[in-house]
Coordinates of C-alpha atoms and ligand atoms in Angstrom, one line a residue:
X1 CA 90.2 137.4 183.7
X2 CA 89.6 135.2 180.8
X3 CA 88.2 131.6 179.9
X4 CA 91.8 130.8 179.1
X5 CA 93.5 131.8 182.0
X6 CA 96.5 129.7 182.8
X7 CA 96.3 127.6 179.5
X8 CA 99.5 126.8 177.8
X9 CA 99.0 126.8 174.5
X10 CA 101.0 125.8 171.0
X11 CA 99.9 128.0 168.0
X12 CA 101.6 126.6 164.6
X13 CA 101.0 128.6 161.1
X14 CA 101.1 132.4 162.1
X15 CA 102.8 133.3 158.6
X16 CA 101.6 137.1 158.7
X17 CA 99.1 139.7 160.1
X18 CA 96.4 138.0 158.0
X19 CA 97.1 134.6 158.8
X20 CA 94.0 132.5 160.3
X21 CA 96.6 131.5 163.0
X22 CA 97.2 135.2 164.4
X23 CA 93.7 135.6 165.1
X24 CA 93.3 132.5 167.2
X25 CA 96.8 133.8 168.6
X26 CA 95.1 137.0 168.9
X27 CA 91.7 135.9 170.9
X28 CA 93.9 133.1 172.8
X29 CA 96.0 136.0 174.3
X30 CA 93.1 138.2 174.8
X31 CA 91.3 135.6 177.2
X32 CA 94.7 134.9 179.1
X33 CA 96.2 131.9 177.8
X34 CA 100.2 131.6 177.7
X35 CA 101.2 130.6 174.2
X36 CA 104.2 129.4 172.2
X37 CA 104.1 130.8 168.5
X38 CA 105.9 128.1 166.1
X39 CA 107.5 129.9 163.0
X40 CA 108.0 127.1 159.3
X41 CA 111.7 128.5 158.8
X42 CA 114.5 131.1 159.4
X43 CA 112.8 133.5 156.9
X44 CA 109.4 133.7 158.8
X45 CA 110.9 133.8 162.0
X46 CA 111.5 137.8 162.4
X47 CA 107.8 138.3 161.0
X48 CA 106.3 135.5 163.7
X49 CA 108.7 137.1 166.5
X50 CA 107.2 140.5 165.5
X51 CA 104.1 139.6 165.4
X52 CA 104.0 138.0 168.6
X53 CA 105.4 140.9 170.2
X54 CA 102.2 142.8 169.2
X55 CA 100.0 140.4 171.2
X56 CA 102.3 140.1 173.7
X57 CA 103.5 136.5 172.7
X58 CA 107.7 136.5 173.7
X59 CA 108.0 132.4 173.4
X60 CA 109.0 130.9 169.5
X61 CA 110.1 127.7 168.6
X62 CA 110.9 126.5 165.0
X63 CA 108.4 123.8 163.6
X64 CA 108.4 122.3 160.1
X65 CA 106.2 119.1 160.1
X66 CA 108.0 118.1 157.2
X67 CA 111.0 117.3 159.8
X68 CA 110.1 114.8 161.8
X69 CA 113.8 114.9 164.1
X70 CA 112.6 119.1 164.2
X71 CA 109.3 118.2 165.5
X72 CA 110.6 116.0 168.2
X73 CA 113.0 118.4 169.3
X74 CA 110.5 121.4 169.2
X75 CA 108.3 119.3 171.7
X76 CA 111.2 118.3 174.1
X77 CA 111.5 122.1 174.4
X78 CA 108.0 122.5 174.6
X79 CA 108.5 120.1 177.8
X80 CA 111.9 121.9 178.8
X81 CA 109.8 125.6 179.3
X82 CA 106.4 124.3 180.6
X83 CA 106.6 120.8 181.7
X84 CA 102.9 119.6 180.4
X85 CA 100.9 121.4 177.8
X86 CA 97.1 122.3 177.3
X87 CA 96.4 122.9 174.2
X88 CA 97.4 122.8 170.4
X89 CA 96.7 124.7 167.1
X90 CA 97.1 122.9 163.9
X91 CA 97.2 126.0 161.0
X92 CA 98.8 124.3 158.6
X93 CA 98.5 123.5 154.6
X94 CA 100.4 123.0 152.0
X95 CA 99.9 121.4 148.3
X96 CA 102.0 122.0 145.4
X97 CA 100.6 124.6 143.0
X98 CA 99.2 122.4 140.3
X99 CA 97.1 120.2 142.8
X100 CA 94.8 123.3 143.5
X101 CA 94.3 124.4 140.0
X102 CA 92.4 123.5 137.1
X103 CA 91.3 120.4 136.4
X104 CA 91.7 117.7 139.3
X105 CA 93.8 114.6 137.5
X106 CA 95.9 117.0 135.6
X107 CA 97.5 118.0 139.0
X108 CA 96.5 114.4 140.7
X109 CA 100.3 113.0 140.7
X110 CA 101.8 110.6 143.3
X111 CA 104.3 113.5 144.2
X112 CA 101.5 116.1 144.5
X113 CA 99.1 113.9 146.3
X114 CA 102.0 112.5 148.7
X115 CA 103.1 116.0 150.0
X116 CA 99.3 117.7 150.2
X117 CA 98.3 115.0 152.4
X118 CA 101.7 114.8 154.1
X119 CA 102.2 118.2 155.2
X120 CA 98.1 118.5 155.3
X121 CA 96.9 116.0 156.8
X122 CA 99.5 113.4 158.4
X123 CA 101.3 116.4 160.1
X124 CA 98.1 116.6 162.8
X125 CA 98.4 113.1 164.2
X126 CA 102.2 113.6 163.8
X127 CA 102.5 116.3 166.0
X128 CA 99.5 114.5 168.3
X129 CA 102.2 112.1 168.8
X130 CA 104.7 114.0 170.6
X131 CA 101.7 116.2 171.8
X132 CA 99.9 113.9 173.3
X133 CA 102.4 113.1 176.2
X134 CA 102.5 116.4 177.4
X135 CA 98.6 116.6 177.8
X136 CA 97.8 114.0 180.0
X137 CA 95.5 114.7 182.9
X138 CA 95.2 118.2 182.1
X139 CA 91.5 119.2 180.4
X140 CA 93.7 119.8 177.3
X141 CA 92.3 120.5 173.6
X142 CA 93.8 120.2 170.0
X143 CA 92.2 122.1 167.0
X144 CA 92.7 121.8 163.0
X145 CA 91.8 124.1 160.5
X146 CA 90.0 123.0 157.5
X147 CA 87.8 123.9 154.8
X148 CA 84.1 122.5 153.0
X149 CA 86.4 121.2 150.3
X150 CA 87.2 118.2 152.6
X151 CA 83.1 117.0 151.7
X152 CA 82.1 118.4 149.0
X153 CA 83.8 119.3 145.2
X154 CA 84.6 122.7 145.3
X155 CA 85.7 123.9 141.7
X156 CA 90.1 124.0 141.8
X157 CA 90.2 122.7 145.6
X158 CA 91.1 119.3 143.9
X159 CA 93.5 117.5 145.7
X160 CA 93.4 119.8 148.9
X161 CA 90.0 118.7 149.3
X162 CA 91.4 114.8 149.5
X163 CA 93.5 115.9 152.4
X164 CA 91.4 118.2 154.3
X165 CA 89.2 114.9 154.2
X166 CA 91.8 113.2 155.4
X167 CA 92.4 116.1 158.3
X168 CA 88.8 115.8 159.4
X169 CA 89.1 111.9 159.3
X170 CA 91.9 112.2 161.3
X171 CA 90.1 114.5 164.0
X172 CA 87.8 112.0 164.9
X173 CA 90.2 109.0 165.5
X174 CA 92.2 111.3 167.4
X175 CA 89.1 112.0 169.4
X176 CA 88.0 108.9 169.9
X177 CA 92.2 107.5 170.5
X178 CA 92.3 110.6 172.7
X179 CA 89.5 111.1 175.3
X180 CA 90.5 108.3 177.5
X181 CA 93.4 110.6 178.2
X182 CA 91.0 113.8 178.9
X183 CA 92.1 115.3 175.6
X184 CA 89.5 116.5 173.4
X185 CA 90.2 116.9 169.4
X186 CA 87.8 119.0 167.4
X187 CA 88.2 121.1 163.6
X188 CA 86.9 124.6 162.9
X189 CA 85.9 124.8 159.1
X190 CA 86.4 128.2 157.9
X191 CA 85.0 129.7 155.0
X192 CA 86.9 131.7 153.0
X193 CA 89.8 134.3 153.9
X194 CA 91.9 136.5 151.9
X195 CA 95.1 135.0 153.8
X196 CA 99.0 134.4 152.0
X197 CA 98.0 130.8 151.2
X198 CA 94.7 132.3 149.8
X199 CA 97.0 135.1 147.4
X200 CA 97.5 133.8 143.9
X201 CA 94.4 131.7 143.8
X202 CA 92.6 132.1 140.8
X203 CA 89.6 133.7 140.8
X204 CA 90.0 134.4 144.5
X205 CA 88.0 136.9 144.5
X206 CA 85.2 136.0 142.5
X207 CA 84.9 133.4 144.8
X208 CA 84.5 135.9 147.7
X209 CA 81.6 137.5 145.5
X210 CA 80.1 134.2 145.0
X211 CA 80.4 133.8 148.9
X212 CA 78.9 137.2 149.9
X213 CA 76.1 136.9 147.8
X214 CA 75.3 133.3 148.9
X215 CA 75.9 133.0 152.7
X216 CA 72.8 133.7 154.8
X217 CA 75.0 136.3 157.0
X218 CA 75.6 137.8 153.5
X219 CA 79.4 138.3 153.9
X220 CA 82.7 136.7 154.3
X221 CA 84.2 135.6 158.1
X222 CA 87.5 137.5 159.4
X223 CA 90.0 135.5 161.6
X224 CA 88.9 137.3 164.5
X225 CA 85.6 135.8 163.9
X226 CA 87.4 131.7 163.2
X227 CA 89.9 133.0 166.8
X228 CA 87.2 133.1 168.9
X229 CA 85.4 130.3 168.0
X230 CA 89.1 128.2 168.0
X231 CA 89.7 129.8 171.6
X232 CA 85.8 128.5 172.9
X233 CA 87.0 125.1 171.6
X234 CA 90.1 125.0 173.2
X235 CA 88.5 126.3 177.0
X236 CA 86.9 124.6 179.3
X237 CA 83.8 125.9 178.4
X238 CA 84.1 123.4 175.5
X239 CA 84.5 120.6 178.2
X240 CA 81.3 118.2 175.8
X241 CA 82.7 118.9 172.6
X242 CA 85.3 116.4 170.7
X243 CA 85.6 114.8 167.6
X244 CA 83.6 117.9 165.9
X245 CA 83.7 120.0 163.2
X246 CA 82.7 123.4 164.0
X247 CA 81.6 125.9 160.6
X248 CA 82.3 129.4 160.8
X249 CA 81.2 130.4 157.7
X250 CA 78.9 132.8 158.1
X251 CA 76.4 129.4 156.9
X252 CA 77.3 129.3 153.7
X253 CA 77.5 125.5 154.3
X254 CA 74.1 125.0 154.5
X255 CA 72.9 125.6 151.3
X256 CA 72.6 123.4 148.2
X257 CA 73.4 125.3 144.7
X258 CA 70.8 123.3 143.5
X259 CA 68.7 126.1 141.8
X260 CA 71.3 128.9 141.3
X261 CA 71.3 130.0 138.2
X262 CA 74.5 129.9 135.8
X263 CA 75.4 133.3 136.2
X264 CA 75.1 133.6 139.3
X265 CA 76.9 131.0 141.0
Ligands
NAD1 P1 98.6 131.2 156.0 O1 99.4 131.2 154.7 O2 98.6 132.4 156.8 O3 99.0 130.0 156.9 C1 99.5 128.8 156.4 C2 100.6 128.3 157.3 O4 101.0 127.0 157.0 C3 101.8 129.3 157.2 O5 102.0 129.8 158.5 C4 102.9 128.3 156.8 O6 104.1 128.7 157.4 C5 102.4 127.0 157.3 N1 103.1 125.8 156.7 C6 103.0 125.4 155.5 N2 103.9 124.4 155.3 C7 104.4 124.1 156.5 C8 105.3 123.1 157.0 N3 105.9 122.2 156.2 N4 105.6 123.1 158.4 C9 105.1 124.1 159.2 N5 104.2 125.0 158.8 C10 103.9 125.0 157.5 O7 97.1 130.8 155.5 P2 95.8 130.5 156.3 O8 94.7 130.7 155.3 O9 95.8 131.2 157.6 O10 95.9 128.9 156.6 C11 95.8 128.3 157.9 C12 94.9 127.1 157.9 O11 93.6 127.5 157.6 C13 95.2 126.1 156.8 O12 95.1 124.8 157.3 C14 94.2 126.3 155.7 O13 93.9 125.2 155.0 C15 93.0 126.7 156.7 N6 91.9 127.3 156.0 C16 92.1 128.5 155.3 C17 91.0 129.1 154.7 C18 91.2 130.4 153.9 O14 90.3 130.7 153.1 N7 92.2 131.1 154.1 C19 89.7 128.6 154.9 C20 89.5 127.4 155.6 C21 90.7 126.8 156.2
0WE2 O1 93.3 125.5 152.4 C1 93.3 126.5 151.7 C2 94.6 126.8 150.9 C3 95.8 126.1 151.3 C4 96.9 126.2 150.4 C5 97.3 127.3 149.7 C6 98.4 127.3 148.8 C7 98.8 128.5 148.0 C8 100.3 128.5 147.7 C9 97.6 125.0 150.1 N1 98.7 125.0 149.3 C10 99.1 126.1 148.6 N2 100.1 126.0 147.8 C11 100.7 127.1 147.2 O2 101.7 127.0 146.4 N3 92.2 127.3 151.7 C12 91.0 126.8 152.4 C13 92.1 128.5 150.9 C14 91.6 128.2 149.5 O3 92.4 127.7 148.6 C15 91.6 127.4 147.5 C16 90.3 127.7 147.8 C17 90.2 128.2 149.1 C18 89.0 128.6 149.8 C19 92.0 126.9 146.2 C20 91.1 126.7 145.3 C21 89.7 127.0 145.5 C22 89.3 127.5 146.8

């Protein structure tokens, strides 16, 4: 049937229909992989339980990462319903208002900083910890999401970009911790999406313009586009590939700004 058939699969950070995390859900499904949707709280968990049901996803557990006990627990149930565990989506970010706006040390406080890179960053060798256990000797894959912020300055990114570094830092250790254990740990860096953590960020949109007019595909990515590229990583068709970052960004990446013009960058 599909390249994921049989796979059991965590997916954290479905928030809504937009979310990057319901189209890897989406294309995971599709190519026959069983999955667990994880839900942040009691308010999202009717929208994530909805949602699933449109893929066909009937398995939720709850999963802050800023609860460490929670994230134990969620894993012990993970054990309790499939006994071992292939694969794991990290879709997760989170940075207090002021860190991703205007200019960077004006939202650069120890507060800020601690919780972007906690709930950012530490949260994907956190929940590798507990993971990690359940994917021995099994051909099992973890993927993170992250962004061209992490290496280079992208204008009101700020201290986001200091923890998607991090993420991507952390990717590799894990990869190169992990691969004695048959687990492989790779990023895809997406470019940008018009998701919930997206809405409310100024100048969004112009950004998308910018983007559009820039990338050498000459538009922006979808999250069906980032899903299937997530699910490749996370098959065995994938079986070379850790430690990686993977753009899909329609290769925006690849260019220097270096002789755009003012107006038009
Ligand atoms: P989204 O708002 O749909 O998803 C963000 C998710 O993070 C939500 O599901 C939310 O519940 C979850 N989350 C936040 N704090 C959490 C916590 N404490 N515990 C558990 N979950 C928590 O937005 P998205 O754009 O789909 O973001 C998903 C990932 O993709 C993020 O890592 C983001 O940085 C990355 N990304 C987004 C873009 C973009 O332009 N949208 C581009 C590249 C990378
Ligand atoms: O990683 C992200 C955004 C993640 C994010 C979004 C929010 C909005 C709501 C983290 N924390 C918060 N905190 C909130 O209070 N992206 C890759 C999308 C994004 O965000 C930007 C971007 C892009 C792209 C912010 C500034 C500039 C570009």
């Amino acid at each position: 049937m599909g390249f994921l058939d049989s796979k059991k699969i965590v997916v954290t950070g479905v928030a809504s229909d937009l979310s990057i995390a319901f189209g890897i859900a989406s294309a995971m499904k599709r190519e026959g992989a069983e999955l667990i949707l994880t839900y942040q709280n009691d308010k999202l968990k009717p929208r994530v339980e909805k949602l699933g049901a449109k893929i066909g996803v009937s398995e939720f557990l709850p999963l802050d990462v800023a609860n460490e006990e929670e994230v134990a627990k969620t894993f012990e149930e993970v054990k309790k319903t499939w006994g071992g565990l292939d694969g794991l989506v990290h879709a997760i970010a989170f940075a207090p208002r002021e860190a991703i706006e205007g200019r960077f040390l004006d939202g650069c406080n120890k507060d800020s900083f601690t919780t972007a890179l906690q709930i950012s960053a530490y949260s994907f060798p956190l929940l590798m910890r507990y993971a990690a256990p359940l994917m021995q000797g099994r051909k099992a894959a973890a993927l993170a999401m992250t962004y061209l912020g992490a290496v280079q300055a992208v204008p009101n990114y700020n201290t986001m970009g200091v923890a998607k570094a991090a993420l991507e830092a952390s990717v590799r250790y894990l990869a190169a911790d992990l691969g004695q254990d048959g687990i492989r740990v790779n990023a895809v860096s997406a470019g940008p999406i018009r998701t919930l953590a997206a809405s409310g960020i100024k100048d969004f949109r112009k950004m998308l313009k910018g983007f559009e007019k820039t990338a050498p595909l000459r538009r922006c990515v979808t999250i069906e586009e980032v899903g299937n590229t997530a699910a490749f990583l996370c098959s065995d068709l994938a079986s070379g590939i850790t430690g990686e970052i993977t753009y899909v960004d329609a290769g925006f990446n690849i260019f220097s700004s270096v002789g755009v013009e003012e107006d038009e960058k």
